[in-house]
Short mmCIF file of N, CA and C in Angstrom, two decimals:
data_model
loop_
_atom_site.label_atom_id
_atom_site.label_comp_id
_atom_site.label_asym_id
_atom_site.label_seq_id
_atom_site.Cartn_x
_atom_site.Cartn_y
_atom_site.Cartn_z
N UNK C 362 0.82 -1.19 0.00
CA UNK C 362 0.00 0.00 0.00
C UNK C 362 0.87 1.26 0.00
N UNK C 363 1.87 1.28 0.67
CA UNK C 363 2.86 2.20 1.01
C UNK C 363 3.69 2.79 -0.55
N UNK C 364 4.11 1.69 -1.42
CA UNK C 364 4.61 1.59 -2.20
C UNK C 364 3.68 2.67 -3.20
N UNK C 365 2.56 1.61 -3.28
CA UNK C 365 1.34 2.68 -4.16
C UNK C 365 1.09 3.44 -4.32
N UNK C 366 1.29 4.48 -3.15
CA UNK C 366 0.86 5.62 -2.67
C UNK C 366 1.80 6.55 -2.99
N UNK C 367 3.08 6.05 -2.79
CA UNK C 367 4.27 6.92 -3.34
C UNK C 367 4.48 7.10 -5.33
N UNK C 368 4.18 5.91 -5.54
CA UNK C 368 3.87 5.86 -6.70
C UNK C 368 2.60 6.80 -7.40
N UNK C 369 1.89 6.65 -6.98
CA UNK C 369 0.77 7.45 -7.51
C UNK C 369 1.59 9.09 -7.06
N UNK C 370 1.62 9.09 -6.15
CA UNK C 370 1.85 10.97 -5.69
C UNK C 370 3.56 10.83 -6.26
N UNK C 371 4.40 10.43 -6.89
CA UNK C 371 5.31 10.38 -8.07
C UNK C 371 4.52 10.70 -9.35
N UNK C 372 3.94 10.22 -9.72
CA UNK C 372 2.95 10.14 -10.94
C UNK C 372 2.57 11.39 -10.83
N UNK C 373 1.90 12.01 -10.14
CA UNK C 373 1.51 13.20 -9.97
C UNK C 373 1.99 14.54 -9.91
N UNK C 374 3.47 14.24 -9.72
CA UNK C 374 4.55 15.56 -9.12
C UNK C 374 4.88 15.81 -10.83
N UNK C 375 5.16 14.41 -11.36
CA UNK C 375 5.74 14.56 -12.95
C UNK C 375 4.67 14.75 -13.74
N UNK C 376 3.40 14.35 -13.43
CA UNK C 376 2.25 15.05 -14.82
C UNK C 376 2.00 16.76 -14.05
N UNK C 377 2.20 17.30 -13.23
CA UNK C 377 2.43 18.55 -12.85
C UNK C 377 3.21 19.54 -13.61
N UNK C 378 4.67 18.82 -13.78
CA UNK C 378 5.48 19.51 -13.97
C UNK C 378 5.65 18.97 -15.61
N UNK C 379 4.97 18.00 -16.14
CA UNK C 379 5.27 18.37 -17.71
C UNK C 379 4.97 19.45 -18.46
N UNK C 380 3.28 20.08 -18.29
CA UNK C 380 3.36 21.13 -18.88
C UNK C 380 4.07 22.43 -18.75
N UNK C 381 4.52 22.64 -17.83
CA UNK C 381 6.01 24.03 -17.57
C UNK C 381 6.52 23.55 -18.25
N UNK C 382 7.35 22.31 -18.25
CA UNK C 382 8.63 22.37 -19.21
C UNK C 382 8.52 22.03 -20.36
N UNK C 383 7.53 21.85 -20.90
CA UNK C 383 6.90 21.28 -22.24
C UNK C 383 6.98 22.56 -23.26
N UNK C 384 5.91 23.67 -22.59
CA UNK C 384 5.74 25.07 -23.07
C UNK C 384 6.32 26.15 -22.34
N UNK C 385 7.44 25.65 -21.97
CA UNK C 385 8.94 26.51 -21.91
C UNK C 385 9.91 26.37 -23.36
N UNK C 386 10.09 27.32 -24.11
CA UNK C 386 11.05 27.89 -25.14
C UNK C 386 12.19 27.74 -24.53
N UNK C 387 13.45 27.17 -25.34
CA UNK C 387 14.62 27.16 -24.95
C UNK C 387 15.13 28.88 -24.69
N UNK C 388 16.02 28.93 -23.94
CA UNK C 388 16.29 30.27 -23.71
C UNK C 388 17.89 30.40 -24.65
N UNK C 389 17.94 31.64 -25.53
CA UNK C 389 18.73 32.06 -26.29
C UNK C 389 19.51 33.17 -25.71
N UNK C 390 20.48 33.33 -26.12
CA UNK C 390 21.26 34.38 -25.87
C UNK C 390 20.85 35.82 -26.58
N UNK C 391 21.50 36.79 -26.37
CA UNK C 391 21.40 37.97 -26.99
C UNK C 391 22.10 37.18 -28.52
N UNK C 392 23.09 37.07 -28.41
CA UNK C 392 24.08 37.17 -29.61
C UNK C 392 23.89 36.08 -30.36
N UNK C 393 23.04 34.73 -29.56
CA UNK C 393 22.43 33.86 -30.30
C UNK C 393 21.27 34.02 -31.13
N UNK C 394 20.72 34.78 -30.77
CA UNK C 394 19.36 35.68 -31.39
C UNK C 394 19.55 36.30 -32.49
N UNK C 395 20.80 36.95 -32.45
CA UNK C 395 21.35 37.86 -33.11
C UNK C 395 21.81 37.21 -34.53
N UNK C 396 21.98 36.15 -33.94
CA UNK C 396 22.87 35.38 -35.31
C UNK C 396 21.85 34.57 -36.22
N UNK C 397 20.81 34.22 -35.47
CA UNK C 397 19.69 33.32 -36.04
C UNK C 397 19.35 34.25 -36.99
N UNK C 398 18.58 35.64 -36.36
CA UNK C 398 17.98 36.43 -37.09
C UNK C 398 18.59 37.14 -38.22
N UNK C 399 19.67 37.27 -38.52
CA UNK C 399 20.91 37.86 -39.53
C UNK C 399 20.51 36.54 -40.44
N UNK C 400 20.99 35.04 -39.78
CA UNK C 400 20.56 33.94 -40.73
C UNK C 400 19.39 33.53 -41.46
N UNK C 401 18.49 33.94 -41.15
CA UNK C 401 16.91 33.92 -41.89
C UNK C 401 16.96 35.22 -42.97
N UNK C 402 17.20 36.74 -42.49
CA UNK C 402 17.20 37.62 -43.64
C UNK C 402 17.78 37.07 -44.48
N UNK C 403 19.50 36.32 -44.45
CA UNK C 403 20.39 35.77 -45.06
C UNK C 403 19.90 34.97 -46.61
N UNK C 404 19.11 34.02 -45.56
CA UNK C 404 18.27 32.53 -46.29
C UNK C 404 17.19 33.40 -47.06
N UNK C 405 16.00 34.00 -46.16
CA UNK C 405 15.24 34.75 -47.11
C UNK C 405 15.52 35.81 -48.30
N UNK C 406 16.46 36.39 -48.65
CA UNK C 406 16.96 37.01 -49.45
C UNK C 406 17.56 36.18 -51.09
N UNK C 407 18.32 34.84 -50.51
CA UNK C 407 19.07 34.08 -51.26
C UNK C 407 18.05 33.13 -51.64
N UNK C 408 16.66 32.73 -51.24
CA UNK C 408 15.83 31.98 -51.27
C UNK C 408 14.52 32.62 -52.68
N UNK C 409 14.54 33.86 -52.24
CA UNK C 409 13.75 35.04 -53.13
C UNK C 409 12.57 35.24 -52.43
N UNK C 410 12.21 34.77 -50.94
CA UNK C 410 10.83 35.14 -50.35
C UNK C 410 11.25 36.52 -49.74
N UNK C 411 12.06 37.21 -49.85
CA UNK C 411 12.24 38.67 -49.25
C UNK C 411 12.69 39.29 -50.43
N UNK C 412 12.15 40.32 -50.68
CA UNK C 412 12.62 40.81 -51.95
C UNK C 412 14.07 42.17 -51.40
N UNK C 413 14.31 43.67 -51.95
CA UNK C 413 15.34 43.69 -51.71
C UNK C 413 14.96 44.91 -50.60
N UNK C 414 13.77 45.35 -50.87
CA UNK C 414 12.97 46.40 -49.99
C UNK C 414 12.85 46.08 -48.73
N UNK C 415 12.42 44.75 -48.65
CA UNK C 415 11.78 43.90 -47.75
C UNK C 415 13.03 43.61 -46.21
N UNK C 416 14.32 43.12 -47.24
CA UNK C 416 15.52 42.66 -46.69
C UNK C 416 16.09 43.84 -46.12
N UNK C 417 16.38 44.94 -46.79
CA UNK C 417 16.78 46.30 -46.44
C UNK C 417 16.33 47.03 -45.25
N UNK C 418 14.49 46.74 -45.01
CA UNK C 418 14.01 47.28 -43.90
C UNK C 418 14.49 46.67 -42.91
N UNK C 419 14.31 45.12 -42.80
CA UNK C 419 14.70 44.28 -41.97
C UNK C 419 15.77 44.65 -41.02
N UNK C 420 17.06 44.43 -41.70
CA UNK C 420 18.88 44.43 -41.23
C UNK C 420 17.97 46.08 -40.90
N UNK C 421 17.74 46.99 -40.82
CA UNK C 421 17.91 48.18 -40.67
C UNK C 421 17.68 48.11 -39.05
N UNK C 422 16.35 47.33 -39.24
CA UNK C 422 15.69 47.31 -37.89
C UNK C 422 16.61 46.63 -37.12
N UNK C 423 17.04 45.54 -37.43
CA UNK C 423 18.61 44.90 -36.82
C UNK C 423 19.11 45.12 -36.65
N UNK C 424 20.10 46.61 -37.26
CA UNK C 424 21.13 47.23 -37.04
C UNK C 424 20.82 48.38 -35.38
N UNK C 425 19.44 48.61 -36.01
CA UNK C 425 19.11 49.64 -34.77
C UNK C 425 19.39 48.65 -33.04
N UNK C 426 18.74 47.42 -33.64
CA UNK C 426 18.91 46.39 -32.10
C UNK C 426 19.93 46.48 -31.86
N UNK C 427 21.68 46.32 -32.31
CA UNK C 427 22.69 45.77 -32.51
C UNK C 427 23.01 47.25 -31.70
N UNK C 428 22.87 48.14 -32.24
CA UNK C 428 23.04 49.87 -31.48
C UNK C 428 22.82 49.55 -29.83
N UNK C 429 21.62 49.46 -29.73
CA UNK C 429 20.99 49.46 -28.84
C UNK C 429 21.65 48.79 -27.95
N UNK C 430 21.88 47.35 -28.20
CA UNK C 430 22.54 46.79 -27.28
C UNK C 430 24.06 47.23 -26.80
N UNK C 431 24.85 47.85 -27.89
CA UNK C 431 26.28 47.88 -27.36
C UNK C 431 25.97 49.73 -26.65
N UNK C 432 24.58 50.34 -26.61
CA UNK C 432 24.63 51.71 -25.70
C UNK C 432 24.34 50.96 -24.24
N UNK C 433 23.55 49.91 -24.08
CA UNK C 433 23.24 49.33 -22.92
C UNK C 433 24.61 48.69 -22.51
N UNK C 434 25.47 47.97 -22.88
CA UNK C 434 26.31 47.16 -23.04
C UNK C 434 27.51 47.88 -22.35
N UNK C 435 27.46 49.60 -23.04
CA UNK C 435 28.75 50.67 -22.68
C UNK C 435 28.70 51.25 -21.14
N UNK C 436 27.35 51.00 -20.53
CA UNK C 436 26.92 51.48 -19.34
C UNK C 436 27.86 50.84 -18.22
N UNK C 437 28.13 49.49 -18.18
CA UNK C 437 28.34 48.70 -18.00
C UNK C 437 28.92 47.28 -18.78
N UNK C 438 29.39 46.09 -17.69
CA UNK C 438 29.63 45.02 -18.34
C UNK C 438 28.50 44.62 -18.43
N UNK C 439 27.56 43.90 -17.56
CA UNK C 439 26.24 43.48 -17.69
C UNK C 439 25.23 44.29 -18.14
N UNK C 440 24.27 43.44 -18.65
CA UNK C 440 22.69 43.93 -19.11
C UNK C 440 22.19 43.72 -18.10
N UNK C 441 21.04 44.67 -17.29
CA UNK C 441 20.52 44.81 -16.78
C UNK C 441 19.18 43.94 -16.72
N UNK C 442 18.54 43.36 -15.68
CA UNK C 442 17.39 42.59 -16.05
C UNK C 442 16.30 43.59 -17.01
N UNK C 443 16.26 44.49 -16.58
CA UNK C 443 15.17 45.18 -17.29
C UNK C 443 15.77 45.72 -18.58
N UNK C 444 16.83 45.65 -19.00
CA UNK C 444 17.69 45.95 -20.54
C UNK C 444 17.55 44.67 -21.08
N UNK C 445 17.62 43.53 -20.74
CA UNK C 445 17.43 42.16 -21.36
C UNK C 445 15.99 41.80 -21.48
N UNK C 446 15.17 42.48 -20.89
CA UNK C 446 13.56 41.92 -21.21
C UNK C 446 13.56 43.28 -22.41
N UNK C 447 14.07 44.29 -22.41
CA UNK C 447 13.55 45.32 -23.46
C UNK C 447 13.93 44.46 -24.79
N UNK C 448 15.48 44.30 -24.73
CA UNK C 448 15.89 43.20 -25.99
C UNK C 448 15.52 42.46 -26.23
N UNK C 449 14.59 41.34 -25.36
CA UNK C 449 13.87 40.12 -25.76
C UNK C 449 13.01 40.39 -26.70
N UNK C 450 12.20 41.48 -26.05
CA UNK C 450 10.92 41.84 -26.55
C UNK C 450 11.22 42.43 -28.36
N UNK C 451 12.14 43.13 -28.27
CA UNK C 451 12.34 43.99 -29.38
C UNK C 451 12.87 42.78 -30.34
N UNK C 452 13.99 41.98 -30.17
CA UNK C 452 14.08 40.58 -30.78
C UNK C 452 12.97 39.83 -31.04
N UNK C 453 12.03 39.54 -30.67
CA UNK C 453 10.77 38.65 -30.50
C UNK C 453 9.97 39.75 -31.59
N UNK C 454 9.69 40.95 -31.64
CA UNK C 454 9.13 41.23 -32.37
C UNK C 454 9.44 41.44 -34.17
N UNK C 455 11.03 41.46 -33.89
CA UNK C 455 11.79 41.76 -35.16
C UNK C 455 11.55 40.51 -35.55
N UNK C 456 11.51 38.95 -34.50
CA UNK C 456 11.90 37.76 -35.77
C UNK C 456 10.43 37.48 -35.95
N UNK C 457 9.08 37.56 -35.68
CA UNK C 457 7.91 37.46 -35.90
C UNK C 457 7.66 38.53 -36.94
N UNK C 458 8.62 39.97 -37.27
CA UNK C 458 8.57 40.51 -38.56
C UNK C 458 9.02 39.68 -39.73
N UNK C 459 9.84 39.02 -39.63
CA UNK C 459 11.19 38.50 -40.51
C UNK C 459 10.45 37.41 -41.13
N UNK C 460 9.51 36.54 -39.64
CA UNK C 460 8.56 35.20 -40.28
C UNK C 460 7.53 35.56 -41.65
N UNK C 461 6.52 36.88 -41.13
CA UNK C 461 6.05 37.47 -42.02
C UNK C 461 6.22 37.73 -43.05
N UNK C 462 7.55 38.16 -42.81
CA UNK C 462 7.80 38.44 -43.91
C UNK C 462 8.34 37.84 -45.11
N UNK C 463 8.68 36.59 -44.57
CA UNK C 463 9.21 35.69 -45.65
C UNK C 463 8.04 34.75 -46.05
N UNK C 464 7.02 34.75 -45.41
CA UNK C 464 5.85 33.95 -45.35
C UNK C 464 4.70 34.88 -46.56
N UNK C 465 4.51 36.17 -46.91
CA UNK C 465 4.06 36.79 -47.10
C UNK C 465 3.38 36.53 -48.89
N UNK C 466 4.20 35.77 -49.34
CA UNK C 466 3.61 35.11 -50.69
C UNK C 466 4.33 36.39 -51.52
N UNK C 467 5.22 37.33 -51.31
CA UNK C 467 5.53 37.98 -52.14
C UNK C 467 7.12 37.40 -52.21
N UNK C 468 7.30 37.14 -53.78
CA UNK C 468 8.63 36.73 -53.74
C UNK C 468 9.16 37.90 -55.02
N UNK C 469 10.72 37.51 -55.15
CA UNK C 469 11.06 38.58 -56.20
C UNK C 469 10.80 38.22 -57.52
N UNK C 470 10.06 39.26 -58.14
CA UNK C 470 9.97 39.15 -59.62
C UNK C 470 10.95 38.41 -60.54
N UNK C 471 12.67 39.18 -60.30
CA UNK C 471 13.54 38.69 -61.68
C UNK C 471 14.46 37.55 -60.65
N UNK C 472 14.28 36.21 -61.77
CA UNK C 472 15.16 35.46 -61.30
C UNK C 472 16.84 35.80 -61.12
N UNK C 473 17.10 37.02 -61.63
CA UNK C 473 18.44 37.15 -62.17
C UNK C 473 18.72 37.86 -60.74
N UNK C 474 18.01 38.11 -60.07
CA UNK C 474 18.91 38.55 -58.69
C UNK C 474 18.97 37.37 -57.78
N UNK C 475 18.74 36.43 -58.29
CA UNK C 475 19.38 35.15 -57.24
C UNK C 475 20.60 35.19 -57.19
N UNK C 476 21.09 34.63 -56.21
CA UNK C 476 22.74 33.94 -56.02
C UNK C 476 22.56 32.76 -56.64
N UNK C 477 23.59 32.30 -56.85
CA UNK C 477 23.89 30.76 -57.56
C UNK C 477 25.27 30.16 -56.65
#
């Protein structure tokens, strides 16, 4: 009976705790973020789902993050908790632009600006 009981309230501690860690997102770095998102404009550009307007706004908005971080960065060695949720957020919104935007059904007209 003893056995059972531990068993069941085992059973219970772990169907508790699957959904937290289930719909927990791996956690990324700044500079890992940084690199993903450079790599999708990259792919979307060379792919033809970003055309050159599209790609241009993008890195712009990127470049502004990239600012941003090394003025937070100059303050100090560390980011601040509340400087790292501003960057999350501003990251999170740039790569949900980037999805869009490569998702968007507009691709480039002339094949001749592909890479090969």
């Amino acid at each position: 009976m003893n056995k059972l009981t531990l068993m069941i309230a085992g059973l219970g501690i772990a169907t508790a705790a699957l959904p937290a860690t289930a719909s927990a997102a791996p956690w990324q770095s700044v500079n890992q973020r940084q690199a993903n998102i450079e790599r999708r404009i990259d792919v979307g550009v060379r792919s033809g789902s970003l055309d050159r307007r599209e790609a241009r706004s993008l890195r712009i908005q990127y470049r502004r993050l990239v600012r941003l971080e090394a003025r937070y960065r100059s303050s100090g060695h560390r980011l601040t908790r509340g400087e790292r949720r501003i960057l999350e957020r501003r990251y999170d919104a740039l790569s949900r632009q980037v999805a869009r935007q490569r998702h968007d059904r507009q691709h480039r007209r002339y094949a001749s600006y592909r890479r090969r």
